mmCIF file of C-alpha atoms in Angstrom:
data_model
loop_
_atom_site.group_PDB
_atom_site.id
_atom_site.type_symbol
_atom_site.label_atom_id
_atom_site.label_comp_id
_atom_site.label_asym_id
_atom_site.label_seq_id
_atom_site.Cartn_x
_atom_site.Cartn_y
_atom_site.Cartn_z
ATOM 1 C CA MET A 1 2.889 4.009 2.654
ATOM 2 C CA SER A 2 5.300 2.419 1.154
ATOM 3 C CA GLY A 3 9.304 1.031 1.418
ATOM 4 C CA GLU A 4 9.052 -2.357 0.442
ATOM 5 C CA LYS A 5 11.378 -3.008 2.814
ATOM 6 C CA GLU A 6 10.604 -1.818 5.698
ATOM 7 C CA PHE A 7 10.785 -3.932 9.669
ATOM 8 C CA PHE A 8 7.724 -6.211 9.978
ATOM 9 C CA THR A 9 5.537 -4.134 7.204
ATOM 10 C CA VAL A 10 5.454 -2.772 3.545
ATOM 11 C CA LEU A 11 4.726 1.195 3.321
ATOM 12 C CA ASP A 12 2.352 -0.045 0.546
ATOM 13 C CA CYS A 13 -0.970 2.314 0.808
ATOM 14 C CA GLY A 14 -0.336 3.912 -2.013
ATOM 15 C CA ASP A 15 -3.128 2.062 -3.620
ATOM 16 C CA THR A 16 -5.263 2.798 -1.330
ATOM 17 C CA ALA A 17 -6.614 -0.010 -1.056
ATOM 18 C CA GLN A 18 -4.911 -1.153 2.311
ATOM 19 C CA CYS A 19 -6.125 2.484 3.835
ATOM 20 C CA SER A 20 -9.622 2.264 2.738
ATOM 21 C CA LEU A 21 -11.010 -0.998 2.183
ATOM 22 C CA THR A 22 -13.190 -1.509 5.820
ATOM 23 C CA PRO A 23 -11.282 -5.040 6.460
ATOM 24 C CA ASP A 24 -13.941 -8.514 6.821
ATOM 25 C CA ASP A 25 -13.634 -10.622 10.754
ATOM 26 C CA ARG A 26 -11.959 -14.180 8.961
ATOM 27 C CA GLU A 27 -9.734 -15.298 10.305
ATOM 28 C CA GLU A 28 -7.546 -17.619 8.017
ATOM 29 C CA PRO A 29 -7.313 -20.887 10.561
ATOM 30 C CA ILE A 30 -4.458 -22.490 12.161
ATOM 31 C CA GLU A 31 -3.988 -25.757 10.192
ATOM 32 C CA TYR A 32 -3.859 -23.631 7.000
ATOM 33 C CA ALA A 33 0.257 -23.172 8.124
ATOM 34 C CA GLY A 34 0.977 -26.590 7.849
ATOM 35 C CA ALA A 35 0.611 -26.830 5.349
ATOM 36 C CA ALA A 36 1.818 -23.906 3.107
ATOM 37 C CA ASN A 37 5.472 -23.290 1.523
ATOM 38 C CA TRP A 38 6.943 -21.666 3.970
ATOM 39 C CA SER A 39 6.235 -23.744 6.922
ATOM 40 C CA ASP A 40 9.200 -25.887 7.975
ATOM 41 C CA GLY A 41 8.005 -28.136 10.669
ATOM 42 C CA GLU A 42 6.783 -27.535 13.932
ATOM 43 C CA LEU A 43 8.423 -27.151 16.723
ATOM 44 C CA GLN A 44 7.210 -28.734 20.776
ATOM 45 C CA THR A 45 6.524 -25.855 23.090
ATOM 46 C CA PRO A 46 4.446 -25.868 26.880
ATOM 47 C CA ALA A 47 1.815 -24.487 25.106
ATOM 48 C CA GLY A 48 1.000 -26.953 22.516
ATOM 49 C CA PRO A 49 3.047 -27.363 18.549
ATOM 50 C CA VAL A 50 3.721 -24.188 16.866
ATOM 51 C CA TYR A 51 5.043 -24.513 13.095
ATOM 52 C CA ARG A 52 7.970 -23.020 12.106
ATOM 53 C CA ILE A 53 9.223 -20.601 9.224
ATOM 54 C CA LYS A 54 11.136 -20.538 6.097
ATOM 55 C CA THR A 55 13.493 -17.763 5.649
ATOM 56 C CA LYS A 56 14.121 -18.602 2.099
ATOM 57 C CA LEU A 57 11.368 -17.235 -0.358
ATOM 58 C CA ASP A 58 10.809 -19.850 -2.396
ATOM 59 C CA ARG A 59 8.852 -19.189 -6.701
ATOM 60 C CA GLN A 60 5.343 -18.662 -5.027
ATOM 61 C CA ASP A 61 6.416 -16.385 -2.329
ATOM 62 C CA ILE A 62 7.747 -14.069 -5.892
ATOM 63 C CA ALA A 63 4.650 -14.753 -7.293
ATOM 64 C CA GLY A 64 2.598 -13.696 -5.108
ATOM 65 C CA ALA A 65 4.351 -10.862 -3.962
ATOM 66 C CA TRP A 66 4.476 -9.941 -7.671
ATOM 67 C CA LYS A 67 -0.028 -10.446 -8.333
ATOM 68 C CA ALA A 68 0.055 -8.271 -4.560
ATOM 69 C CA ARG A 69 1.166 -5.506 -6.225
ATOM 70 C CA TRP A 70 -0.474 -5.262 -9.251
ATOM 71 C CA GLY A 71 -4.402 -5.354 -7.003
ATOM 72 C CA ILE A 72 -4.707 -9.289 -7.411
ATOM 73 C CA GLY A 73 -5.828 -10.924 -4.727
ATOM 74 C CA ARG A 74 -4.528 -8.484 -2.499
ATOM 75 C CA MET A 75 -7.094 -7.811 0.474
ATOM 76 C CA SER A 76 -6.827 -11.887 1.545
ATOM 77 C CA TYR A 77 -2.998 -12.353 0.725
ATOM 78 C CA ARG A 78 -2.513 -13.397 5.122
ATOM 79 C CA ILE A 79 -1.019 -16.411 6.536
ATOM 80 C CA PRO A 80 -2.456 -17.119 9.610
ATOM 81 C CA PRO A 81 -2.320 -15.347 13.060
ATOM 82 C CA ALA A 82 -0.578 -17.235 15.602
ATOM 83 C CA LEU A 83 2.552 -17.950 17.218
ATOM 84 C CA TYR A 84 5.443 -19.306 15.089
ATOM 85 C CA ALA A 85 9.027 -19.909 15.557
ATOM 86 C CA VAL A 86 12.400 -19.306 13.570
ATOM 87 C CA GLY A 87 14.905 -21.716 13.482
ATOM 88 C CA ASP A 88 15.272 -23.636 17.272
ATOM 89 C CA PRO A 89 14.402 -20.732 19.462
ATOM 90 C CA GLY A 90 14.032 -20.934 23.496
ATOM 91 C CA GLU A 91 11.839 -20.365 26.260
ATOM 92 C CA GLN A 92 14.427 -17.197 26.502
ATOM 93 C CA SER A 93 14.414 -16.144 23.166
ATOM 94 C CA PRO A 94 13.195 -13.060 21.656
ATOM 95 C CA VAL A 95 9.834 -12.127 20.604
ATOM 96 C CA LEU A 96 8.960 -10.635 17.847
ATOM 97 C CA VAL A 97 5.514 -9.104 16.274
ATOM 98 C CA SER A 98 4.023 -9.291 12.541
ATOM 99 C CA ALA A 99 0.792 -8.031 10.418
ATOM 100 C CA ASN A 100 -0.197 -11.150 9.213
ATOM 101 C CA TYR A 101 -1.023 -9.669 5.767
ATOM 102 C CA LYS A 102 1.661 -12.224 3.415
ATOM 103 C CA LEU A 103 3.840 -9.491 1.758
ATOM 104 C CA SER A 104 4.746 -8.314 5.954
ATOM 105 C CA PHE A 105 5.175 -11.097 6.383
ATOM 106 C CA ASP A 106 8.253 -12.516 3.952
ATOM 107 C CA TYR A 107 9.596 -9.184 3.958
ATOM 108 C CA LEU A 108 10.728 -10.063 7.776
ATOM 109 C CA ARG A 109 10.960 -14.188 7.297
ATOM 110 C CA ARG A 110 13.597 -13.351 4.378
ATOM 111 C CA GLU A 111 16.203 -11.413 7.231
ATOM 112 C CA LEU A 112 15.711 -13.731 10.009
ATOM 113 C CA SER A 113 17.927 -16.525 8.582
ATOM 114 C CA GLY A 114 20.504 -17.318 10.895
ATOM 115 C CA LEU A 115 18.406 -16.101 13.996
ATOM 116 C CA ASN A 116 16.320 -18.361 16.877
ATOM 117 C CA LEU A 117 12.994 -16.814 17.734
ATOM 118 C CA TRP A 118 9.609 -16.397 17.777
ATOM 119 C CA VAL A 119 7.386 -14.371 16.140
ATOM 120 C CA LEU A 120 4.462 -13.673 16.641
ATOM 121 C CA VAL A 121 1.596 -12.719 14.056
ATOM 122 C CA ILE A 122 -1.274 -9.965 15.245
ATOM 123 C CA ASP A 123 -4.543 -10.397 13.060
ATOM 124 C CA THR A 124 -4.792 -7.216 11.322
ATOM 125 C CA LYS A 125 -6.923 -8.610 8.869
ATOM 126 C CA GLY A 126 -3.748 -8.837 5.964
ATOM 127 C CA ILE A 127 -3.748 -5.186 6.140
ATOM 128 C CA ASN A 128 0.541 -3.823 6.865
ATOM 129 C CA VAL A 129 1.381 -2.454 9.933
ATOM 130 C CA TRP A 130 1.986 0.901 9.352
ATOM 131 C CA CYS A 131 -1.492 1.199 7.818
ATOM 132 C CA ALA A 132 -3.320 -1.415 10.549
ATOM 133 C CA ALA A 133 -1.847 0.906 13.246
ATOM 134 C CA GLY A 134 -3.801 3.653 11.809
ATOM 135 C CA LYS A 135 -6.933 1.472 11.534
ATOM 136 C CA GLY A 136 -6.702 -0.281 14.662
ATOM 137 C CA THR A 137 -6.467 -3.191 13.698
ATOM 138 C CA PHE A 138 -2.409 -3.729 15.084
ATOM 139 C CA GLY A 139 -3.969 -1.873 18.267
ATOM 140 C CA THR A 140 -3.292 -2.461 22.077
ATOM 141 C CA ALA A 141 -6.552 -4.961 22.494
ATOM 142 C CA GLU A 142 -5.371 -7.119 19.242
ATOM 143 C CA VAL A 143 -1.624 -7.375 20.679
ATOM 144 C CA VAL A 144 -3.319 -8.386 23.863
ATOM 145 C CA ARG A 145 -5.737 -11.179 23.069
ATOM 146 C CA ARG A 146 -3.108 -12.730 20.227
ATOM 147 C CA ILE A 147 -0.541 -12.867 23.439
ATOM 148 C CA GLU A 148 -3.154 -14.997 24.827
ATOM 149 C CA LYS A 149 -4.005 -17.461 22.364
ATOM 150 C CA SER A 150 -0.850 -18.052 21.978
ATOM 151 C CA ARG A 151 -0.579 -18.711 25.685
ATOM 152 C CA LEU A 152 3.204 -17.145 24.525
ATOM 153 C CA GLN A 153 3.413 -16.653 29.121
ATOM 154 C CA GLU A 154 4.434 -20.493 28.606
ATOM 155 C CA VAL A 155 6.659 -21.153 25.699
ATOM 156 C CA VAL A 156 9.017 -17.548 27.036
ATOM 157 C CA ALA A 157 10.432 -16.880 30.125
ATOM 158 C CA HIS A 158 10.791 -13.956 29.725
ATOM 159 C CA ARG A 159 8.373 -10.725 29.457
ATOM 160 C CA ASN A 160 9.706 -9.042 26.645
ATOM 161 C CA LEU A 161 8.096 -7.650 23.214
ATOM 162 C CA ILE A 162 9.778 -6.288 20.235
ATOM 163 C CA LEU A 163 7.571 -4.006 17.969
ATOM 164 C CA PRO A 164 7.502 -3.018 15.072
ATOM 165 C CA GLN A 165 8.764 0.800 15.170
ATOM 166 C CA LEU A 166 5.473 1.632 12.806
ATOM 167 C CA ALA A 167 2.895 0.278 15.021
ATOM 168 C CA ALA A 168 3.815 3.066 17.617
ATOM 169 C CA PRO A 169 -0.225 5.203 16.915
ATOM 170 C CA GLY A 170 -2.409 2.128 17.046
ATOM 171 C CA VAL A 171 -0.007 0.834 20.609
ATOM 172 C CA ALA A 172 -0.513 1.978 23.463
ATOM 173 C CA ALA A 173 2.547 -0.423 25.529
ATOM 174 C CA HIS A 174 1.766 1.125 29.319
ATOM 175 C CA GLU A 175 -0.945 -0.585 28.377
ATOM 176 C CA VAL A 176 -0.329 -4.234 27.035
ATOM 177 C CA ARG A 177 1.764 -4.254 29.723
ATOM 178 C CA ARG A 178 -1.281 -3.942 32.622
ATOM 179 C CA LEU A 179 -3.468 -6.561 30.610
ATOM 180 C CA SER A 180 -0.741 -9.241 29.687
ATOM 181 C CA GLY A 181 2.186 -7.934 32.076
ATOM 182 C CA PHE A 182 4.545 -7.408 28.647
ATOM 183 C CA LYS A 183 7.190 -5.435 27.962
ATOM 184 C CA VAL A 184 6.625 -3.365 24.905
ATOM 185 C CA ASN A 185 10.301 -2.288 22.970
ATOM 186 C CA TYR A 186 10.645 -0.916 19.500
ATOM 187 C CA GLY A 187 11.996 -1.904 16.769
ATOM 188 C CA SER A 188 14.538 -0.665 13.945
ATOM 189 C CA VAL A 189 12.316 0.465 10.117
ATOM 190 C CA ARG A 190 13.843 -1.739 7.698
ATOM 191 C CA ALA A 191 13.522 -5.911 8.004
ATOM 192 C CA LYS A 192 17.969 -5.839 7.343
ATOM 193 C CA ASP A 193 19.073 -4.385 10.643
ATOM 194 C CA ILE A 194 16.736 -6.122 12.983
ATOM 195 C CA PRO A 195 20.053 -9.051 13.063
ATOM 196 C CA ALA A 196 22.144 -5.435 14.254
ATOM 197 C CA TYR A 197 19.209 -4.630 16.581
ATOM 198 C CA LEU A 198 19.286 -7.748 17.940
ATOM 199 C CA HIS A 199 22.922 -8.119 18.325
ATOM 200 C CA ALA A 200 23.447 -5.220 20.602
ATOM 201 C CA ALA A 201 21.225 -6.429 22.994
ATOM 202 C CA GLY A 202 17.920 -4.304 21.427
ATOM 203 C CA LYS A 203 20.354 -0.768 21.290
ATOM 204 C CA VAL A 204 18.909 0.843 18.156
ATOM 205 C CA GLU A 205 21.069 3.006 16.438
ATOM 206 C CA PRO A 206 19.397 6.682 14.769
ATOM 207 C CA ALA A 207 19.992 5.135 11.899
ATOM 208 C CA MET A 208 18.017 2.328 12.370
ATOM 209 C CA ARG A 209 14.818 4.536 13.610
ATOM 210 C CA SER A 210 15.418 7.326 9.904
ATOM 211 C CA THR A 211 12.690 6.221 7.754
ATOM 212 C CA ARG A 212 13.950 6.502 4.057
ATOM 213 C CA PHE A 213 11.578 6.899 1.152
ATOM 214 C CA GLY A 214 13.863 6.769 -2.049
ATOM 215 C CA LEU A 215 12.709 6.656 -5.813
ATOM 216 C CA MET A 216 12.033 2.465 -5.453
ATOM 217 C CA ASP A 217 10.037 3.090 -2.344
ATOM 218 C CA ARG A 218 7.628 5.791 -3.622
ATOM 219 C CA LEU A 219 7.423 3.702 -7.678
ATOM 220 C CA VAL A 220 7.400 0.220 -6.113
ATOM 221 C CA LEU A 221 3.486 1.555 -5.321
ATOM 222 C CA THR A 222 2.736 2.546 -9.048
ATOM 223 C CA PRO A 223 1.830 -0.258 -10.274
ATOM 224 C CA VAL A 224 -0.952 -1.711 -8.413
ATOM 225 C CA GLU A 225 -2.142 2.207 -8.768
ATOM 226 C CA LEU A 226 -2.603 1.325 -12.646
ATOM 227 C CA ALA A 227 -4.278 -1.888 -12.369
ATOM 228 C CA ASN A 228 -6.411 -0.245 -10.585
ATOM 229 C CA LEU A 229 -6.594 2.564 -13.128
ATOM 230 C CA CYS A 230 -8.028 0.184 -15.523
ATOM 231 C CA ARG A 231 -12.066 -0.392 -15.159
ATOM 232 C CA PRO A 232 -11.780 2.833 -15.418
ATOM 233 C CA LEU A 233 -10.362 3.294 -18.303
ATOM 234 C CA LEU A 234 -11.895 1.525 -20.224
ATOM 235 C CA GLY A 235 -15.388 3.185 -18.711
ATOM 236 C CA LEU A 236 -14.044 6.790 -20.152
ATOM 237 C CA THR A 237 -13.063 4.540 -23.400
ATOM 238 C CA VAL A 238 -16.873 3.004 -23.928
ATOM 239 C CA ALA A 239 -17.663 7.188 -22.515
ATOM 240 C CA LEU A 240 -15.700 8.599 -25.955
ATOM 241 C CA LEU A 241 -16.453 5.504 -28.095
ATOM 242 C CA LEU A 242 -20.104 6.301 -28.143
ATOM 243 C CA LEU A 243 -20.098 10.906 -27.834
ATOM 244 C CA ASN A 244 -17.242 10.094 -31.208
ATOM 245 C CA LEU A 245 -19.357 8.519 -32.508
ATOM 246 C CA ALA A 246 -23.030 10.307 -32.014
ATOM 247 C CA ALA A 247 -21.124 13.448 -33.291
ATOM 248 C CA LEU A 248 -20.420 12.025 -36.406
ATOM 249 C CA LEU A 249 -24.274 11.149 -36.944
ATOM 250 C CA LEU A 250 -24.941 13.821 -35.496
ATOM 251 C CA LYS A 251 -22.621 16.478 -38.195
ATOM 252 C CA LYS A 252 -24.118 13.677 -40.600
ATOM 253 C CA GLU A 253 -19.818 13.099 -41.521
ATOM 254 C CA PRO A 254 -18.306 9.617 -42.990
ATOM 255 C CA PHE A 255 -16.802 7.519 -41.247
ATOM 256 C CA SER A 256 -15.602 4.098 -40.785
ATOM 257 C CA LEU A 257 -15.014 2.247 -37.858
ATOM 258 C CA ALA A 258 -11.275 2.054 -38.141
ATOM 259 C CA SER A 259 -11.393 5.745 -38.159
ATOM 260 C CA LEU A 260 -14.137 6.025 -35.690
ATOM 261 C CA THR A 261 -11.416 3.752 -33.192
ATOM 262 C CA GLY A 262 -8.559 5.609 -34.836
ATOM 263 C CA ILE A 263 -10.278 8.673 -33.094
ATOM 264 C CA THR A 264 -11.246 7.180 -29.875
ATOM 265 C CA PHE A 265 -8.134 6.182 -28.434
ATOM 266 C CA SER A 266 -6.042 9.320 -29.624
ATOM 267 C CA GLY A 267 -9.068 10.696 -27.554
ATOM 268 C CA LEU A 268 -7.701 8.893 -24.615
ATOM 269 C CA LEU A 269 -3.916 10.127 -24.627
ATOM 270 C CA PRO A 270 -4.259 12.971 -22.954
ATOM 271 C CA PHE A 271 -6.835 11.781 -19.367
ATOM 272 C CA LEU A 272 -3.495 8.702 -19.922
ATOM 273 C CA GLY A 273 -1.044 11.582 -19.297
ATOM 274 C CA ALA A 274 -2.782 12.761 -16.371
ATOM 275 C CA VAL A 275 -2.863 9.366 -15.452
ATOM 276 C CA LEU A 276 1.077 9.375 -15.880
ATOM 277 C CA ALA A 277 1.216 12.384 -14.392
ATOM 278 C CA GLY A 278 -0.301 11.621 -10.951
ATOM 279 C CA ALA A 279 0.433 8.193 -9.932
ATOM 280 C CA VAL A 280 3.651 7.881 -12.396
ATOM 281 C CA LEU A 281 5.301 10.797 -12.210
ATOM 282 C CA ALA A 282 3.918 12.458 -8.777
ATOM 283 C CA PRO A 283 5.747 9.857 -5.881
ATOM 284 C CA ALA A 284 9.071 9.729 -8.749
ATOM 285 C CA LEU A 285 9.308 12.995 -8.086
ATOM 286 C CA LEU A 286 8.049 14.087 -5.160
ATOM 287 C CA PRO A 287 10.573 15.448 -3.014
ATOM 288 C CA TYR A 288 11.541 17.934 -5.830
ATOM 289 C CA ILE A 289 8.293 19.584 -6.119
ATOM 290 C CA PRO A 290 7.594 22.746 -3.336
ATOM 291 C CA GLY A 291 4.470 21.707 -1.012
ATOM 292 C CA ARG A 292 3.421 19.446 1.366
ATOM 293 C CA ALA A 293 0.271 18.371 -0.214
ATOM 294 C CA LEU A 294 0.220 15.067 -2.901
ATOM 295 C CA SER A 295 -2.003 16.642 -4.308
ATOM 296 C CA TRP A 296 -1.192 19.783 -5.336
ATOM 297 C CA LYS A 297 2.243 18.251 -5.964
ATOM 298 C CA GLY A 298 -0.111 16.239 -8.891
ATOM 299 C CA TRP A 299 -2.499 19.237 -9.627
ATOM 300 C CA PHE A 300 0.782 20.519 -10.840
ATOM 301 C CA LEU A 301 1.816 17.915 -13.205
ATOM 302 C CA GLY A 302 -1.437 17.811 -13.970
ATOM 303 C CA ALA A 303 -0.799 21.188 -15.709
ATOM 304 C CA LEU A 304 1.941 21.083 -17.389
ATOM 305 C CA TRP A 305 0.950 17.674 -18.798
ATOM 306 C CA THR A 306 -2.631 20.517 -19.984
ATOM 307 C CA LEU A 307 -0.689 23.182 -21.474
ATOM 308 C CA ALA A 308 2.336 21.137 -22.607
ATOM 309 C CA TYR A 309 -0.708 18.600 -24.766
ATOM 310 C CA THR A 310 -2.713 21.532 -25.854
ATOM 311 C CA LEU A 311 0.018 23.564 -27.296
ATOM 312 C CA LEU A 312 2.075 21.141 -28.731
ATOM 313 C CA ILE A 313 0.056 18.107 -29.415
ATOM 314 C CA MET A 314 -3.774 18.769 -30.067
ATOM 315 C CA PRO A 315 -3.238 23.502 -30.209
ATOM 316 C CA GLN A 316 -5.827 22.719 -33.232
ATOM 317 C CA ALA A 317 -7.932 22.859 -30.156
ATOM 318 C CA GLY A 318 -10.941 24.803 -29.316
ATOM 319 C CA TRP A 319 -11.616 27.064 -26.673
ATOM 320 C CA LEU A 320 -14.206 25.092 -24.832
ATOM 321 C CA GLN A 321 -12.323 21.243 -25.437
ATOM 322 C CA THR A 322 -9.446 23.139 -23.691
ATOM 323 C CA ALA A 323 -11.142 24.638 -21.119
ATOM 324 C CA ALA A 324 -12.105 20.987 -20.211
ATOM 325 C CA TYR A 325 -8.305 19.552 -20.517
ATOM 326 C CA PHE A 326 -7.569 22.642 -17.897
ATOM 327 C CA LEU A 327 -10.228 21.201 -15.457
ATOM 328 C CA ILE A 328 -10.923 17.585 -15.900
ATOM 329 C CA LEU A 329 -6.808 16.294 -16.278
ATOM 330 C CA PRO A 330 -4.784 18.182 -13.077
ATOM 331 C CA ALA A 331 -7.981 17.011 -11.033
ATOM 332 C CA LEU A 332 -7.944 13.714 -11.925
ATOM 333 C CA ALA A 333 -3.607 13.938 -11.630
ATOM 334 C CA ALA A 334 -4.084 15.228 -8.209
ATOM 335 C CA PHE A 335 -6.535 12.161 -7.666
ATOM 336 C CA LEU A 336 -4.281 9.919 -8.485
ATOM 337 C CA ALA A 337 -1.436 11.321 -6.065
ATOM 338 C CA MET A 338 -3.621 11.916 -3.553
ATOM 339 C CA ASN A 339 -3.400 8.239 -3.352
ATOM 340 C CA PHE A 340 -0.628 8.246 -1.800
ATOM 341 C CA THR A 341 -1.176 10.048 1.097
ATOM 342 C CA GLY A 342 -1.625 7.034 3.603
ATOM 343 C CA SER A 343 1.925 5.371 1.700
ATOM 344 C CA THR A 344 5.072 8.657 2.255
ATOM 345 C CA THR A 345 6.852 11.054 5.282
ATOM 346 C CA TYR A 346 5.391 13.672 4.210
ATOM 347 C CA THR A 347 2.037 13.917 5.149
ATOM 348 C CA SER A 348 0.482 12.755 9.041
ATOM 349 C CA LEU A 349 -2.969 11.264 9.844
ATOM 350 C CA SER A 350 -4.256 15.749 11.234
ATOM 351 C CA GLY A 351 -2.406 16.633 7.572
ATOM 352 C CA VAL A 352 -4.351 13.690 5.437
ATOM 353 C CA ILE A 353 -8.094 14.930 6.598
ATOM 354 C CA LYS A 354 -7.154 18.514 6.419
ATOM 355 C CA GLU A 355 -5.649 17.961 2.745
ATOM 356 C CA MET A 356 -8.819 15.385 2.036
ATOM 357 C CA GLY A 357 -11.431 17.952 3.046
ATOM 358 C CA VAL A 358 -10.120 20.918 0.985
ATOM 359 C CA ALA A 359 -8.879 19.319 -2.584
ATOM 360 C CA LEU A 360 -11.381 16.943 -3.018
ATOM 361 C CA PRO A 361 -14.508 19.446 -3.360
ATOM 362 C CA THR A 362 -12.366 20.951 -5.521
ATOM 363 C CA ILE A 363 -11.402 18.617 -7.278
ATOM 364 C CA ILE A 364 -14.667 16.960 -8.167
ATOM 365 C CA LEU A 365 -16.836 20.891 -8.950
ATOM 366 C CA SER A 366 -13.647 21.200 -10.903
ATOM 367 C CA ALA A 367 -14.075 17.458 -12.924
ATOM 368 C CA SER A 368 -17.626 17.746 -13.099
ATOM 369 C CA LEU A 369 -17.656 21.316 -14.664
ATOM 370 C CA GLY A 370 -15.117 19.997 -16.806
ATOM 371 C CA SER A 371 -17.320 16.781 -18.151
ATOM 372 C CA ILE A 372 -19.246 18.995 -19.168
ATOM 373 C CA ALA A 373 -17.921 21.589 -20.948
ATOM 374 C CA PHE A 374 -15.845 18.378 -22.561
ATOM 375 C CA ILE A 375 -18.979 17.134 -23.631
ATOM 376 C CA ALA A 376 -20.556 20.266 -24.981
ATOM 377 C CA ALA A 377 -17.599 20.596 -26.904
ATOM 378 C CA PHE A 378 -17.974 16.662 -29.124
ATOM 379 C CA PHE A 379 -21.269 18.685 -30.754
ATOM 380 C CA ILE A 380 -20.240 22.274 -30.742
#
């Protein structure tokens, strides 16, 4: 999962929050849309009033996106599923289908300035298109259900829908047509290509079908990964503090609170390096590290960091502590890098399942043995 400028979607499952959490069944009431900052009044249709969407993002949208990027209220960052209007659409205007993840919705609407069309937002439980298609929340049944619930057949005279290309794994186009009478067409990958796609009457250039995954697309995933590590790192800090305190007391060595704190935070350095290796360097250097498995890429960078740390920064470490670092740090980096499996063009569903089946037991075993050696090193 994530280039942030995807068509109808944001490929941001690197944090795994959107790909691994079980969505609830809550659906925002449509009345909420009337008071939303992105709403611009109503448009009367044969099926009743429809809220019109603003195509310009404001400070509230930017602040909301920033919070979502850092994991603040991420799974509740959604809009009511419904039919919406952009500009002044009519019965022949095209119908785009999107997810109700607010970040995806914002990236879509900001590219629709000057256009007249309908946007059918389906209930994906606040999950972006790519992940929702894989989880089943952006699926055939929900598309058909939303067509019926919005009474779309009364609003438009044609029977064509434009779906995100990345929704294809979850939607059976022939079933949508059989059940609703609407034909499914798949649009471009990037939101910026929507105007060109519509002006070309649905003709898709090869570049519109390609999924690019550049440096910024990869790095935009890292903030939420780092934010999710705050609690584990706090727990690790407390654990190191207690271990250092116990070791000093058993050895009857004099210490002060300042010296104990200094020793503890210096002990965090190797773990922070492994975190950066797995959550920042691994996605940044993704195309340049050989192999396809993300866990391997993270392990490779974690091993390089461990080697540099034990040779250059902590050469005085004993053999047991060094062994503990080589068991724990690469495993930590591998696990963090593996979180990006839902966000990249490097993996497939079957590939992810196969990789996790091998990597997870290996990571757990390595980290467990390393933890035992690490604790033992404090007292030997």
